[in-house]
Short mmCIF file of C-alpha atoms in Angstrom, two decimals:
data_model
loop_
_atom_site.label_atom_id
_atom_site.label_comp_id
_atom_site.label_asym_id
_atom_site.label_seq_id
_atom_site.Cartn_x
_atom_site.Cartn_y
_atom_site.Cartn_z
CA MET A 871 -15.83 31.33 40.56
CA LEU A 872 -14.07 31.27 44.05
CA LYS A 873 -17.45 31.63 45.61
CA ILE A 874 -18.60 28.15 44.13
CA PRO A 875 -18.99 25.80 47.05
CA HIS A 876 -16.52 22.95 46.98
CA PHE A 877 -14.71 24.36 43.78
CA ILE A 878 -11.25 22.49 43.45
CA GLY A 879 -10.26 24.11 40.13
CA ILE A 880 -9.90 23.76 36.28
CA PHE A 881 -8.38 20.70 34.72
CA SER A 882 -7.71 18.90 31.52
CA ARG A 883 -8.98 15.37 31.07
CA ASP A 884 -5.61 13.84 31.92
CA LYS A 885 -4.94 16.06 35.03
CA LEU A 886 -8.04 15.29 36.95
CA PRO A 887 -7.07 14.56 40.59
CA LEU A 888 -6.72 10.90 41.28
CA HIS A 889 -8.51 11.22 44.82
CA TYR A 890 -11.91 12.67 45.00
CA LYS A 891 -13.39 14.62 47.96
CA HIS A 892 -16.73 14.21 49.67
CA GLY A 893 -17.85 17.30 48.08
CA GLU A 894 -16.49 19.03 45.01
CA ALA A 895 -17.10 20.97 41.81
CA ALA A 896 -14.63 21.44 38.91
CA ILE A 897 -14.42 22.48 35.13
CA VAL A 898 -12.91 19.80 32.94
CA ASN A 899 -11.66 20.34 29.17
CA LEU A 900 -11.79 17.22 27.34
CA ASP A 901 -8.41 17.83 25.69
CA ILE A 902 -4.95 16.79 27.10
CA GLU A 903 -3.06 19.23 29.04
CA LYS A 904 -0.61 20.06 26.06
CA GLY A 905 -3.37 20.25 23.48
CA GLY A 906 -5.32 23.18 22.00
CA GLY A 907 -8.41 22.57 23.92
CA THR A 908 -11.93 21.13 22.75
CA HIS A 909 -15.21 20.99 24.87
CA TRP A 910 -15.45 22.31 28.36
CA VAL A 911 -17.51 20.12 31.08
CA ALA A 912 -18.32 21.33 34.51
CA TYR A 913 -19.57 19.12 37.14
CA ARG A 914 -20.58 19.21 40.82
CA LYS A 915 -20.91 16.33 43.16
CA ILE A 916 -22.08 16.33 46.95
CA GLY A 917 -22.45 13.16 48.91
CA LYS A 918 -20.31 10.03 49.07
CA GLN A 919 -22.53 7.68 47.22
CA THR A 920 -23.37 10.18 44.44
CA LEU A 921 -19.99 11.58 44.37
CA GLU A 922 -18.21 8.09 43.72
CA ILE A 923 -20.66 7.10 40.90
CA GLN A 924 -20.63 10.48 39.30
CA TYR A 925 -16.96 10.93 39.47
CA ASN A 926 -16.13 7.50 38.17
CA GLU A 927 -18.56 8.04 35.35
CA LEU A 928 -16.93 11.29 34.32
CA ARG A 929 -13.44 9.89 34.42
CA SER A 930 -14.45 7.07 32.31
CA PHE A 931 -16.23 9.31 29.73
CA VAL A 932 -13.35 11.69 29.41
CA SER A 933 -10.82 9.01 29.14
CA GLU A 934 -12.66 7.52 26.16
CA ILE A 935 -12.91 10.91 24.38
CA PHE A 936 -10.34 11.14 21.35
CA ILE A 937 -9.27 13.43 18.81
CA MET A 938 -8.91 12.01 15.16
CA TYR A 939 -6.31 13.59 12.61
CA THR A 940 -6.93 12.76 8.93
CA ILE A 941 -3.65 12.95 7.10
CA THR A 942 -3.19 12.98 3.33
CA LEU A 943 0.04 12.08 1.44
CA SER A 944 0.66 12.41 -2.22
CA GLY A 945 3.35 12.14 -4.58
CA ASN A 946 4.99 10.05 -7.43
CA SER A 947 7.37 7.91 -5.29
CA SER A 948 6.79 4.65 -3.48
CA GLU A 949 7.93 6.22 -0.36
CA LEU A 950 6.00 9.38 0.97
CA SER A 951 6.51 11.28 4.25
CA CYS A 952 5.74 14.55 5.81
CA GLU A 953 6.71 16.72 8.76
CA PHE A 954 4.68 18.52 11.32
CA PHE A 955 5.80 21.62 13.22
CA PRO A 956 4.86 22.02 15.83
CA PRO A 957 4.78 18.27 16.26
CA THR A 958 1.48 16.54 16.79
CA GLU A 959 1.45 15.11 20.26
CA VAL A 960 -0.45 11.61 21.03
CA GLY A 961 -1.37 9.83 23.91
CA LYS A 962 -0.12 6.38 24.91
CA ASN A 963 -3.23 4.70 23.53
CA ALA A 964 -2.85 6.48 20.01
CA LYS A 965 -3.76 4.33 17.14
CA ILE A 966 -3.23 4.64 13.22
CA CYS A 967 -5.27 3.16 10.22
CA LEU A 968 -5.70 3.47 6.53
CA LEU A 969 -8.66 5.01 5.41
CA ALA A 970 -8.26 4.84 1.59
CA PHE A 971 -5.60 4.19 -1.05
CA GLN A 972 -5.66 5.73 -4.48
CA THR A 973 -3.01 5.44 -7.58
CA ASN A 974 -2.78 4.30 -11.02
CA ASN A 975 -1.90 0.64 -11.89
CA SER A 976 1.26 1.82 -13.65
CA ILE A 977 3.78 -0.62 -12.20
CA PRO A 978 6.07 -1.73 -15.22
CA ASN A 979 6.42 -5.36 -15.89
CA ILE A 980 8.83 -4.71 -18.82
CA ASN A 981 11.85 -2.66 -18.23
CA LYS A 982 15.65 -2.67 -19.42
CA GLU A 983 16.31 -6.01 -17.59
CA CYS A 984 13.64 -7.83 -19.63
CA ASP A 985 12.63 -5.96 -22.70
CA GLN A 986 14.63 -7.52 -25.84
CA ILE A 987 13.67 -10.01 -28.40
CA GLY A 988 15.85 -11.23 -31.25
CA PHE A 989 14.99 -12.61 -34.67
CA ILE A 990 17.25 -14.44 -36.88
CA ASN A 991 16.33 -14.54 -40.61
CA LYS A 992 18.02 -16.88 -43.37
CA ASN A 993 17.28 -15.90 -47.07
CA ASP A 994 17.26 -18.20 -50.01
CA ILE A 995 21.16 -17.83 -50.65
CA GLY A 996 22.06 -18.99 -46.97
CA HIS A 997 22.70 -15.47 -45.78
CA THR A 998 21.90 -15.03 -42.04
CA THR A 999 20.73 -11.64 -40.61
CA HIS A 1000 20.07 -10.99 -36.65
CA GLN A 1001 17.75 -8.16 -35.33
CA THR A 1002 17.52 -7.36 -31.78
CA TYR A 1003 14.68 -5.22 -30.54
CA SER A 1004 13.79 -3.61 -27.40
CA LEU A 1005 10.26 -2.92 -25.97
CA PRO A 1006 9.61 0.16 -24.46
CA THR A 1007 9.46 0.31 -20.55
CA GLY A 1008 6.00 -0.01 -19.34
CA SER A 1009 3.09 -2.28 -17.97
CA TYR A 1010 1.68 -4.59 -20.56
CA GLU A 1011 -0.85 -7.19 -20.91
CA LEU A 1012 0.09 -10.38 -23.06
CA SER A 1013 -2.09 -9.04 -25.92
CA GLU A 1014 -0.24 -5.85 -25.80
CA ILE A 1015 3.43 -7.29 -25.68
CA GLU A 1016 2.18 -8.98 -28.74
CA ALA A 1017 0.95 -5.83 -30.56
CA VAL A 1018 4.13 -3.98 -29.46
CA ILE A 1019 6.36 -6.53 -31.04
CA LYS A 1020 4.25 -6.78 -34.36
CA HIS A 1021 4.45 -2.99 -34.62
CA ILE A 1022 8.17 -3.18 -34.20
CA LEU A 1023 8.42 -5.82 -37.10
CA THR A 1024 6.10 -3.89 -39.47
CA ASP A 1025 8.95 -2.93 -41.99
CA SER A 1026 10.51 -6.42 -42.01
CA LYS A 1027 7.62 -8.24 -42.92
CA ILE A 1028 8.17 -10.87 -40.28
CA SER A 1029 4.91 -12.81 -39.11
CA PHE A 1030 4.98 -13.29 -35.27
CA GLU A 1031 2.10 -14.65 -33.07
CA LEU A 1032 2.02 -14.62 -29.05
CA ARG A 1033 -0.93 -16.14 -27.21
CA GLY A 1034 -1.71 -17.17 -23.85
CA ASN A 1035 -3.24 -20.73 -23.23
CA LYS A 1036 -5.79 -20.19 -20.31
CA ASN A 1037 -5.95 -23.98 -19.60
CA THR A 1038 -2.09 -24.68 -18.98
CA LEU A 1039 -1.34 -20.78 -18.02
CA LYS A 1040 1.67 -21.08 -20.40
CA CYS A 1041 2.62 -18.93 -23.53
CA GLU A 1042 2.45 -20.04 -26.97
CA MET A 1043 4.47 -18.26 -29.64
CA GLN A 1044 5.11 -19.06 -33.55
CA CYS A 1045 7.12 -17.03 -36.22
CA ASP A 1046 8.39 -17.62 -39.72
CA VAL A 1047 11.87 -16.88 -38.59
CA SER A 1048 13.98 -18.20 -35.71
CA ILE A 1049 13.22 -16.18 -32.53
CA ASP A 1050 16.33 -15.51 -30.14
CA LEU A 1051 15.63 -15.38 -26.43
CA SER A 1052 19.15 -16.09 -25.47
CA MET A 1053 20.38 -12.69 -24.73
CA PRO A 1054 20.69 -11.59 -21.02
CA ASN A 1055 17.97 -9.05 -21.06
CA SER A 1056 15.51 -10.93 -23.09
CA ILE A 1057 11.81 -10.93 -22.55
CA GLY A 1058 11.78 -14.74 -22.55
CA GLU A 1059 11.57 -14.94 -18.65
CA GLN A 1060 8.51 -12.75 -18.46
CA LEU A 1061 6.81 -15.13 -21.13
CA GLY A 1062 8.07 -18.32 -19.32
CA PHE A 1063 10.54 -19.30 -22.09
CA GLU A 1064 14.21 -20.44 -21.44
CA LYS A 1065 17.08 -18.29 -22.70
CA ARG A 1066 17.72 -19.92 -26.09
CA ILE A 1067 16.84 -19.77 -29.56
CA TYR A 1068 13.71 -21.15 -30.88
CA ASP A 1069 13.27 -22.44 -34.37
CA ALA A 1070 11.06 -20.89 -37.05
CA ASN A 1071 7.55 -22.28 -38.19
CA ILE A 1072 7.13 -24.19 -34.93
CA LYS A 1073 4.45 -23.31 -32.43
CA HIS A 1074 6.54 -23.33 -29.07
CA GLN A 1075 4.93 -23.44 -25.73
CA SER A 1076 6.75 -21.96 -22.67
CA ASP A 1077 8.46 -24.15 -20.33
CA LYS A 1078 7.15 -22.31 -17.38
CA LEU A 1079 3.96 -20.35 -16.51
CA ILE A 1080 3.47 -16.91 -17.69
CA ASN A 1081 5.10 -14.40 -15.37
CA ILE A 1082 4.17 -10.87 -16.76
CA THR A 1083 2.49 -9.93 -13.49
CA LYS A 1084 5.49 -8.82 -11.25
CA THR A 1085 3.27 -7.48 -8.39
CA ASN A 1086 1.09 -9.88 -6.81
CA CYS A 1087 0.52 -7.88 -3.43
CA ILE A 1088 0.97 -4.25 -2.56
CA TYR A 1089 2.18 -3.57 1.04
CA ILE A 1090 1.27 -0.29 2.78
CA GLU A 1091 3.58 0.20 5.57
CA SER A 1092 4.30 2.99 8.20
CA ASN A 1093 7.38 3.05 10.43
CA LEU A 1094 5.13 4.28 13.13
CA VAL A 1095 3.60 0.84 13.79
CA ALA A 1096 4.77 -2.81 14.41
CA GLY A 1097 2.87 -6.14 14.98
CA SER A 1098 2.42 -7.57 11.63
CA PHE A 1099 4.55 -10.41 10.13
CA LYS A 1100 5.87 -11.06 6.63
CA ASN A 1101 7.32 -14.53 6.12
CA GLY A 1102 8.04 -14.95 9.84
CA LYS A 1103 9.70 -11.56 10.02
CA GLN A 1104 8.08 -8.41 11.69
CA SER A 1105 7.14 -5.79 9.54
CA HIS A 1106 5.52 -2.28 9.61
CA THR A 1107 2.49 -3.25 7.27
CA ILE A 1108 -0.99 -1.44 8.09
CA HIS A 1109 -2.52 -2.88 4.92
CA GLU A 1110 -2.15 -5.14 1.86
CA PHE A 1111 -4.21 -5.75 -1.07
CA TYR A 1112 -4.02 -7.07 -4.75
CA PRO A 1113 -4.20 -4.86 -7.70
CA ASN A 1114 -7.47 -5.89 -9.20
CA VAL A 1115 -7.53 -3.80 -12.24
CA PRO A 1116 -5.43 -3.90 -15.57
CA PRO A 1117 -2.54 -1.80 -16.34
CA GLY A 1118 -3.29 1.83 -16.86
CA TYR A 1119 -6.44 2.02 -14.92
CA LYS A 1120 -7.23 3.99 -11.66
CA LEU A 1121 -6.70 1.74 -8.61
CA ILE A 1122 -8.72 2.52 -5.73
CA ASP A 1123 -9.00 0.77 -2.31
CA LEU A 1124 -11.46 2.08 -0.01
CA ARG A 1125 -11.26 0.39 3.54
CA GLY A 1126 -14.99 -0.48 4.57
CA GLU A 1127 -13.72 -1.09 8.21
CA PRO A 1128 -10.44 0.44 8.93
CA VAL A 1129 -8.21 -1.60 11.13
CA SER A 1130 -6.58 0.48 13.95
CA ILE A 1131 -3.11 -0.34 14.93
CA ARG A 1132 -1.38 1.07 18.19
CA LEU A 1133 1.33 3.42 17.51
CA LEU A 1134 5.02 2.97 18.63
CA ILE A 1135 4.95 5.81 21.13
CA GLN A 1136 8.47 4.81 22.63
CA ASP A 1137 9.92 5.17 19.20
CA LEU A 1138 8.42 8.74 18.53
#
């Protein structure tokens, strides 16, 4: 190799000499100096005009070469992380993007904070019984909430109906005994009802809109990026979307055109 005319050495793409010579030849690896190495390129240039054009084209070409890593995270938590050893080194122009997100729409809208409903029954002799029931924690549609309550009341022979009004977006319920939604952890708030007792044999309409959809938007964040804002405050969001499948179904979000966001290299 020493017999090659004008040979100046072997370089990685980030260590090319800043100043070219009238005549030179070299071998360049398209990886960075601390990388594992990728493709090798040999070049030879003689003559000032040809040298300048070819050298600039080579530097422009190798500076645009990039290496892409695909990282897959899986788990049962809302926070996922992984560690790399040895660490992956990236350049100052490195970017990150989300390619796909897969999960199940199993975000519970009924939990211990809003799972109770009570029924007050008065018999013919004026004796009053009060029963409070708890719904299992889970993700429910309105019709499924009605089905669970009816199942709980099977042995009590209490008639209960729960419907959603598609025009007003409010909830309607009726029962042949009084309904108690006054307890602290009642399901009333999810259905749009105030915390009070509702009389028997009357169709009651909720005071507010139905609120069983607790998750209106899913934000995917990474502490490696910045530049997005949520309610005027800077956040680490790289993607956001609305869960468009019913509870219990597979939720898949494939990015047609992934948006790349520059990494916070100074914080790494």
